[in-house]
mmCIF file of C-alpha atoms and ligand atoms in Angstrom:
data_model
loop_
_atom_site.group_PDB
_atom_site.id
_atom_site.type_symbol
_atom_site.label_atom_id
_atom_site.label_comp_id
_atom_site.label_asym_id
_atom_site.label_seq_id
_atom_site.Cartn_x
_atom_site.Cartn_y
_atom_site.Cartn_z
ATOM 1 C CA MET A 1 58.851 14.414 -59.362
ATOM 2 C CA GLY A 2 57.164 16.946 -61.557
ATOM 3 C CA LYS A 3 54.900 14.760 -63.777
ATOM 4 C CA ILE A 4 52.847 16.238 -66.368
ATOM 5 C CA ILE A 5 49.920 14.008 -67.497
ATOM 6 C CA ALA A 6 47.399 14.274 -70.005
ATOM 7 C CA ILE A 7 43.684 12.809 -69.317
ATOM 8 C CA ALA A 8 42.695 12.204 -73.125
ATOM 9 C CA ASN A 9 39.882 10.280 -75.126
ATOM 10 C CA GLN A 10 38.729 11.896 -77.996
ATOM 11 C CA LYS A 11 35.225 10.513 -77.333
ATOM 12 C CA GLY A 12 32.844 12.483 -75.548
ATOM 13 C CA GLY A 13 31.437 11.826 -71.961
ATOM 14 C CA VAL A 14 33.871 9.196 -71.133
ATOM 15 C CA GLY A 15 34.905 10.697 -67.901
ATOM 16 C CA LYS A 16 38.321 12.785 -68.335
ATOM 17 C CA THR A 17 36.925 15.748 -66.668
ATOM 18 C CA THR A 18 35.771 13.397 -63.339
ATOM 19 C CA THR A 19 38.748 11.750 -63.297
ATOM 20 C CA THR A 20 40.853 14.791 -64.115
ATOM 21 C CA ILE A 21 39.200 16.309 -60.735
ATOM 22 C CA ASN A 22 39.289 13.384 -58.686
ATOM 23 C CA LEU A 23 42.613 12.321 -59.750
ATOM 24 C CA GLY A 24 43.539 15.950 -58.591
ATOM 25 C CA GLY A 25 41.886 15.745 -55.317
ATOM 26 C CA CYS A 26 43.209 12.620 -54.455
ATOM 27 C CA LEU A 27 46.868 13.846 -55.042
ATOM 28 C CA GLY A 28 46.000 17.278 -53.156
ATOM 29 C CA VAL A 29 44.777 14.844 -50.120
ATOM 30 C CA LEU A 30 47.905 12.632 -50.308
ATOM 31 C CA GLU A 31 49.719 16.225 -50.054
ATOM 32 C CA TYR A 32 51.120 16.207 -53.601
ATOM 33 C CA LYS A 33 51.566 19.838 -54.894
ATOM 34 C CA THR A 34 48.957 19.192 -57.723
ATOM 35 C CA LEU A 35 47.560 21.602 -60.691
ATOM 36 C CA ILE A 36 44.641 20.988 -63.013
ATOM 37 C CA VAL A 37 44.863 22.363 -66.216
ATOM 38 C CA ASP A 38 41.640 22.797 -68.305
ATOM 39 C CA ALA A 39 42.323 22.372 -71.761
ATOM 40 C CA ASP A 40 38.858 22.072 -72.897
ATOM 41 C CA PRO A 41 36.450 25.162 -73.874
ATOM 42 C CA GLN A 42 33.442 23.576 -72.079
ATOM 43 C CA ALA A 43 35.304 24.534 -68.744
ATOM 44 C CA ASN A 44 33.901 21.765 -66.804
ATOM 45 C CA THR A 45 36.852 21.410 -64.773
ATOM 46 C CA THR A 46 37.267 24.635 -64.047
ATOM 47 C CA SER A 47 33.283 24.894 -62.931
ATOM 48 C CA GLY A 48 33.436 21.460 -61.207
ATOM 49 C CA THR A 49 36.399 22.925 -59.250
ATOM 50 C CA GLY A 50 34.020 25.921 -58.046
ATOM 51 C CA PHE A 51 34.857 28.496 -60.301
ATOM 52 C CA ASP A 52 32.839 30.848 -62.909
ATOM 53 C CA PRO A 53 34.673 30.529 -65.945
ATOM 54 C CA LYS A 54 33.008 34.004 -66.901
ATOM 55 C CA ASN A 55 34.914 35.703 -64.240
ATOM 56 C CA VAL A 56 38.183 34.388 -64.291
ATOM 57 C CA ARG A 57 41.431 34.942 -66.385
ATOM 58 C CA ASN A 58 41.994 31.698 -68.154
ATOM 59 C CA ILE A 59 44.581 29.652 -70.196
ATOM 60 C CA TYR A 60 43.599 31.583 -73.503
ATOM 61 C CA ASP A 61 45.574 34.390 -72.243
ATOM 62 C CA CYS A 62 48.608 32.058 -71.626
ATOM 63 C CA LEU A 63 48.676 30.350 -74.922
ATOM 64 C CA VAL A 64 47.850 33.180 -77.243
ATOM 65 C CA ASN A 65 49.022 36.042 -75.524
ATOM 66 C CA GLY A 66 52.093 34.668 -73.316
ATOM 67 C CA ALA A 67 50.462 35.565 -69.858
ATOM 68 C CA HIS A 68 52.311 34.233 -67.001
ATOM 69 C CA PRO A 69 50.727 30.813 -66.070
ATOM 70 C CA LYS A 70 51.152 32.337 -62.220
ATOM 71 C CA ASP A 71 48.808 35.306 -62.668
ATOM 72 C CA VAL A 72 46.046 33.210 -63.968
ATOM 73 C CA ILE A 73 45.903 30.422 -61.441
ATOM 74 C CA LEU A 74 43.678 29.922 -58.812
ATOM 75 C CA LYS A 75 43.871 28.377 -55.468
ATOM 76 C CA THR A 76 41.107 25.968 -54.084
ATOM 77 C CA SER A 77 39.987 25.097 -50.482
ATOM 78 C CA ASN A 78 42.425 22.406 -50.696
ATOM 79 C CA PRO A 79 46.142 24.038 -49.988
ATOM 80 C CA ASN A 80 47.735 21.515 -52.393
ATOM 81 C CA LEU A 81 45.360 22.072 -55.340
ATOM 82 C CA ASP A 82 45.256 24.507 -57.530
ATOM 83 C CA VAL A 83 43.501 25.219 -61.200
ATOM 84 C CA LEU A 84 44.295 26.897 -64.450
ATOM 85 C CA PRO A 85 40.649 27.624 -65.629
ATOM 86 C CA SER A 86 39.262 27.503 -69.434
ATOM 87 C CA HIS A 87 36.497 29.394 -71.030
ATOM 88 C CA LEU A 88 34.508 29.063 -74.333
ATOM 89 C CA ASP A 89 36.979 31.511 -75.692
ATOM 90 C CA LEU A 90 39.487 28.580 -75.838
ATOM 91 C CA VAL A 91 37.583 27.556 -78.958
ATOM 92 C CA GLY A 92 38.871 30.965 -80.689
ATOM 93 C CA ALA A 93 42.149 30.210 -79.050
ATOM 94 C CA GLU A 94 42.529 27.107 -81.091
ATOM 95 C CA LEU A 95 41.841 29.010 -84.579
ATOM 96 C CA GLU A 96 44.368 31.319 -83.739
ATOM 97 C CA MET A 97 46.947 28.967 -82.471
ATOM 98 C CA ILE A 98 46.715 27.143 -85.570
ATOM 99 C CA ASN A 99 48.639 30.201 -86.980
ATOM 100 C CA MET A 100 51.169 30.531 -84.559
ATOM 101 C CA PRO A 101 54.868 28.933 -84.674
ATOM 102 C CA ASN A 102 55.422 26.085 -82.234
ATOM 103 C CA ARG A 103 51.708 25.742 -82.463
ATOM 104 C CA GLU A 104 51.429 22.241 -80.751
ATOM 105 C CA TYR A 105 54.101 23.621 -78.142
ATOM 106 C CA LEU A 106 52.266 26.445 -76.837
ATOM 107 C CA LEU A 107 50.495 24.487 -73.443
ATOM 108 C CA LYS A 108 54.402 22.999 -73.003
ATOM 109 C CA SER A 109 55.887 26.301 -73.109
ATOM 110 C CA THR A 110 53.154 27.927 -70.669
ATOM 111 C CA LEU A 111 53.697 24.942 -68.234
ATOM 112 C CA GLU A 112 57.581 25.144 -68.113
ATOM 113 C CA LYS A 113 56.943 28.583 -66.360
ATOM 114 C CA ILE A 114 55.740 26.791 -63.450
ATOM 115 C CA LYS A 115 56.219 22.943 -63.715
ATOM 116 C CA ASP A 116 58.765 22.765 -60.542
ATOM 117 C CA ASP A 117 56.146 24.561 -58.532
ATOM 118 C CA TYR A 118 53.991 20.900 -58.555
ATOM 119 C CA ASP A 119 54.471 16.918 -58.112
ATOM 120 C CA PHE A 120 52.008 16.703 -60.218
ATOM 121 C CA ILE A 121 50.103 18.499 -63.305
ATOM 122 C CA LEU A 122 47.122 16.961 -64.668
ATOM 123 C CA ILE A 123 45.634 18.219 -67.924
ATOM 124 C CA ASP A 124 41.836 17.529 -68.995
ATOM 125 C CA CYS A 125 41.605 17.480 -72.933
ATOM 126 C CA PRO A 126 38.971 18.295 -75.166
ATOM 127 C CA PRO A 127 36.740 15.486 -76.638
ATOM 128 C CA ALA A 128 38.365 15.731 -80.035
ATOM 129 C CA LEU A 129 41.687 14.745 -81.588
ATOM 130 C CA SER A 130 42.671 18.504 -82.018
ATOM 131 C CA LEU A 131 45.267 20.956 -81.499
ATOM 132 C CA LEU A 132 44.424 21.560 -78.028
ATOM 133 C CA THR A 133 44.460 17.817 -77.626
ATOM 134 C CA LEU A 134 47.620 17.955 -79.446
ATOM 135 C CA ASN A 135 48.952 20.795 -77.350
ATOM 136 C CA GLY A 136 48.330 18.438 -74.343
ATOM 137 C CA LEU A 137 50.134 15.367 -75.456
ATOM 138 C CA CYS A 138 53.002 17.579 -76.284
ATOM 139 C CA ALA A 139 53.269 19.049 -72.834
ATOM 140 C CA ALA A 140 52.902 15.902 -71.108
ATOM 141 C CA ASN A 141 55.083 13.007 -69.759
ATOM 142 C CA GLY A 142 52.270 10.407 -69.995
ATOM 143 C CA VAL A 143 48.619 10.043 -70.729
ATOM 144 C CA ILE A 144 46.019 8.453 -68.935
ATOM 145 C CA VAL A 145 43.113 7.071 -71.054
ATOM 146 C CA PRO A 146 39.604 6.952 -69.258
ATOM 147 C CA MET A 147 36.940 4.501 -71.041
ATOM 148 C CA GLN A 148 33.764 3.041 -70.362
ATOM 149 C CA CYS A 149 33.301 -0.582 -71.645
ATOM 150 C CA GLU A 150 30.951 -0.110 -74.214
ATOM 151 C CA TYR A 151 30.774 -1.390 -77.452
ATOM 152 C CA PHE A 152 32.334 1.467 -79.711
ATOM 153 C CA ALA A 153 35.003 1.910 -77.097
ATOM 154 C CA LEU A 154 37.365 -0.334 -78.402
ATOM 155 C CA GLU A 155 37.274 1.183 -81.977
ATOM 156 C CA GLY A 156 37.934 4.823 -80.863
ATOM 157 C CA LEU A 157 40.743 3.526 -78.504
ATOM 158 C CA SER A 158 42.964 2.398 -81.876
ATOM 159 C CA ASP A 159 42.654 6.063 -83.486
ATOM 160 C CA LEU A 160 43.651 7.265 -80.066
ATOM 161 C CA VAL A 161 46.732 4.971 -79.468
ATOM 162 C CA ASN A 162 47.886 5.636 -83.259
ATOM 163 C CA THR A 163 47.808 9.278 -82.174
ATOM 164 C CA ILE A 164 49.814 8.871 -79.298
ATOM 165 C CA LYS A 165 52.367 6.771 -81.160
ATOM 166 C CA GLN A 166 52.602 9.682 -83.849
ATOM 167 C CA VAL A 167 52.736 12.160 -81.222
ATOM 168 C CA HIS A 168 55.878 10.042 -79.435
ATOM 169 C CA ALA A 169 57.649 9.451 -82.903
ATOM 170 C CA ASN A 170 57.501 13.087 -84.310
ATOM 171 C CA LEU A 171 56.781 15.552 -81.557
ATOM 172 C CA ASN A 172 57.066 14.390 -78.285
ATOM 173 C CA PRO A 173 59.642 11.251 -77.167
ATOM 174 C CA ASP A 174 58.889 11.457 -73.480
ATOM 175 C CA LEU A 175 55.425 10.730 -74.161
ATOM 176 C CA VAL A 176 54.176 7.457 -72.639
ATOM 177 C CA ILE A 177 50.675 5.716 -71.827
ATOM 178 C CA ILE A 178 50.565 5.200 -68.272
ATOM 179 C CA GLY A 179 47.307 3.274 -68.429
ATOM 180 C CA LEU A 180 43.738 2.604 -69.520
ATOM 181 C CA LEU A 181 41.125 3.545 -66.624
ATOM 182 C CA ARG A 182 37.696 1.770 -66.566
ATOM 183 C CA VAL A 183 35.052 4.204 -65.551
ATOM 184 C CA MET A 184 31.293 4.526 -64.874
ATOM 185 C CA PHE A 185 31.558 0.562 -64.688
ATOM 186 C CA ASP A 186 28.513 -1.350 -64.051
ATOM 187 C CA SER A 187 29.194 -4.943 -63.199
ATOM 188 C CA ARG A 188 25.562 -6.252 -63.678
ATOM 189 C CA MET A 189 25.922 -5.568 -67.306
ATOM 190 C CA THR A 190 27.166 -8.224 -69.297
ATOM 191 C CA LEU A 191 28.083 -6.350 -72.118
ATOM 192 C CA GLN A 192 30.558 -4.339 -69.966
ATOM 193 C CA GLN A 193 32.299 -7.250 -68.413
ATOM 194 C CA GLN A 194 32.646 -8.606 -72.319
ATOM 195 C CA VAL A 195 34.464 -5.176 -73.225
ATOM 196 C CA SER A 196 36.323 -4.974 -69.804
ATOM 197 C CA GLU A 197 37.912 -8.714 -70.732
ATOM 198 C CA GLN A 198 38.559 -7.293 -74.426
ATOM 199 C CA LEU A 199 40.524 -4.868 -73.025
ATOM 200 C CA LEU A 200 42.752 -6.679 -70.775
ATOM 201 C CA GLU A 201 43.578 -9.048 -73.684
ATOM 202 C CA HIS A 202 44.681 -6.252 -76.007
ATOM 203 C CA PHE A 203 46.111 -4.057 -73.339
ATOM 204 C CA GLY A 204 46.994 -6.549 -70.971
ATOM 205 C CA ASP A 205 49.286 -4.242 -67.722
ATOM 206 C CA LYS A 206 48.468 -1.233 -69.569
ATOM 207 C CA VAL A 207 44.905 -1.388 -67.994
ATOM 208 C CA PHE A 208 45.050 -0.075 -64.341
ATOM 209 C CA LYS A 209 43.553 -2.734 -61.781
ATOM 210 C CA THR A 210 41.222 -0.265 -60.159
ATOM 211 C CA ILE A 211 37.629 -0.010 -61.572
ATOM 212 C CA ILE A 212 35.672 3.394 -61.362
ATOM 213 C CA PRO A 213 31.945 2.154 -60.523
ATOM 214 C CA ARG A 214 29.100 4.183 -61.831
ATOM 215 C CA ASN A 215 28.376 6.451 -58.444
ATOM 216 C CA VAL A 216 25.803 9.199 -58.210
ATOM 217 C CA ARG A 217 28.164 10.859 -55.758
ATOM 218 C CA LEU A 218 30.419 11.554 -58.306
ATOM 219 C CA ALA A 219 27.977 12.891 -60.571
ATOM 220 C CA GLU A 220 26.752 15.339 -57.996
ATOM 221 C CA ALA A 221 30.203 16.717 -56.938
ATOM 222 C CA PRO A 222 30.949 19.002 -59.516
ATOM 223 C CA SER A 223 27.701 21.237 -58.753
ATOM 224 C CA TYR A 224 28.935 21.749 -55.333
ATOM 225 C CA GLY A 225 32.282 22.634 -56.875
ATOM 226 C CA LEU A 226 34.344 19.908 -55.292
ATOM 227 C CA PRO A 227 36.140 16.538 -56.127
ATOM 228 C CA GLY A 228 34.346 13.522 -55.184
ATOM 229 C CA VAL A 229 36.719 12.676 -52.674
ATOM 230 C CA ALA A 230 36.086 16.173 -50.774
ATOM 231 C CA PHE A 231 32.455 16.108 -51.170
ATOM 232 C CA ASP A 232 31.865 12.613 -50.058
ATOM 233 C CA LYS A 233 35.003 10.609 -49.309
ATOM 234 C CA SER A 234 33.034 7.269 -47.962
ATOM 235 C CA SER A 235 31.127 6.859 -51.259
ATOM 236 C CA ARG A 236 32.216 4.354 -53.238
ATOM 237 C CA GLY A 237 33.203 6.636 -56.188
ATOM 238 C CA ALA A 238 35.482 8.547 -54.145
ATOM 239 C CA LYS A 239 37.092 5.305 -52.306
ATOM 240 C CA ALA A 240 37.592 4.260 -56.124
ATOM 241 C CA TYR A 241 39.456 7.274 -56.986
ATOM 242 C CA LEU A 242 41.486 7.018 -54.102
ATOM 243 C CA GLU A 243 42.580 3.796 -54.742
ATOM 244 C CA PHE A 244 43.171 4.595 -58.427
ATOM 245 C CA GLY A 245 45.536 7.619 -57.267
ATOM 246 C CA ALA A 246 47.733 5.139 -55.178
ATOM 247 C CA GLU A 247 48.102 2.692 -58.001
ATOM 248 C CA MET A 248 48.806 5.543 -60.504
ATOM 249 C CA ILE A 249 51.606 6.891 -58.323
ATOM 250 C CA GLU A 250 52.919 3.481 -57.742
ATOM 251 C CA ARG A 251 52.791 2.704 -61.584
ATOM 252 C CA ILE A 252 54.738 5.741 -62.627
ATOM 253 C CA LYS A 253 57.446 5.380 -59.998
ATOM 254 C CA HIS A 254 58.471 2.448 -62.006
ATOM 255 C CA MET A 255 58.276 4.581 -65.449
HETATM 256 P P1 LIG B 301 33.683 15.348 -72.217
HETATM 257 O O1 LIG B 301 33.882 14.752 -73.537
HETATM 258 O O2 LIG B 301 32.107 16.161 -72.828
HETATM 259 O O3 LIG B 301 34.892 16.518 -71.698
HETATM 260 P P2 LIG B 301 34.413 13.997 -70.080
HETATM 261 O O4 LIG B 301 35.024 13.102 -71.060
HETATM 262 O O5 LIG B 301 35.289 15.049 -69.423
HETATM 263 O O6 LIG B 301 33.373 14.410 -71.086
HETATM 264 P P3 LIG B 301 32.791 13.649 -67.661
HETATM 265 O O7 LIG B 301 32.193 15.208 -67.990
HETATM 266 O O8 LIG B 301 33.679 13.760 -66.504
HETATM 267 O O9 LIG B 301 33.256 13.235 -69.128
HETATM 268 O O10 LIG B 301 31.506 12.794 -67.653
HETATM 269 C C1 LIG B 301 30.550 12.873 -68.367
HETATM 270 C C2 LIG B 301 29.191 12.855 -67.334
HETATM 271 O O11 LIG B 301 29.261 11.364 -66.292
HETATM 272 C C3 LIG B 301 29.031 13.885 -66.257
HETATM 273 O O12 LIG B 301 27.526 14.033 -66.300
HETATM 274 C C4 LIG B 301 29.835 12.929 -65.164
HETATM 275 O O13 LIG B 301 29.193 13.566 -63.970
HETATM 276 C C5 LIG B 301 29.232 11.640 -65.165
HETATM 277 N N1 LIG B 301 30.263 10.535 -64.511
HETATM 278 C C6 LIG B 301 31.759 10.484 -64.882
HETATM 279 N N2 LIG B 301 32.172 9.436 -64.178
HETATM 280 C C7 LIG B 301 30.980 8.849 -63.383
HETATM 281 C C8 LIG B 301 31.121 8.023 -62.831
HETATM 282 N N3 LIG B 301 32.002 7.242 -62.218
HETATM 283 N N4 LIG B 301 29.787 7.646 -62.134
HETATM 284 C C9 LIG B 301 28.694 8.456 -62.446
HETATM 285 N N5 LIG B 301 28.655 9.298 -63.056
HETATM 286 C C10 LIG B 301 29.769 9.924 -63.704
HETATM 287 MG MG1 LIG B 302 35.291 17.054 -70.109
#
């Protein structure tokens, strides 16, 4: 298949990294060869999969210096799951990238070199509509948008959808929205249910049926350097991500 999927939302703390790590974990468990790309200078995906971002080569080398990703990619304890790590230096990389030719396509060129080695490549984007996120959207075949069902979530969503439309029109005609994923959901909160209903009204089938509940095991897992599905596969959060993984695979078969 060789699908490249960006996990994007310019809002901070909405579950991009958790979704990237856990979807990657699920795909790995299902024996799909999967690469997680950490495109965020915060390097949460790198540390959350058990690596110290200070002590490993990172994606900066690939984007700015043209290093081969094979020399930078790390193997996790799951033989089907690899990580292309990030580093705080990526903030500087973004400044250097602005003056480079093909600046929107540096991640795409990096991933071209290895894309045939994987069934899925998941890109964890930073919380901004920045050049790094743009690189993620230009490299991807599709986008998954994790979101919390809170009041301001819908406002930010229209900016993101417009950006995705512009990228589709001008830079990457392959790009589609795979779906919107409701995360950290607390069904006891009326507001969350209302926003969820509004989301379904506006976006219909684009909203994944699976809902990821708020679950403390998902928040604990990164400190053990493991996806929730490996850390505690019987937890509600892990089960929800496994269900989401299956729904996502089914959905992209029809795209
Ligand atoms: P940023 O924009 O800073 O990159 P993000 O969108 O990647 O953030 P995460 O880091 O995945 O968001 O999640 C934000 C916080 O919420 C983290 O502490 C994470 O552990 C926690 N979290 C994410 N999903 C869940 C969940 N379903 N249940 C409980 N906690 C969660
Ligand atoms: Mg993150």
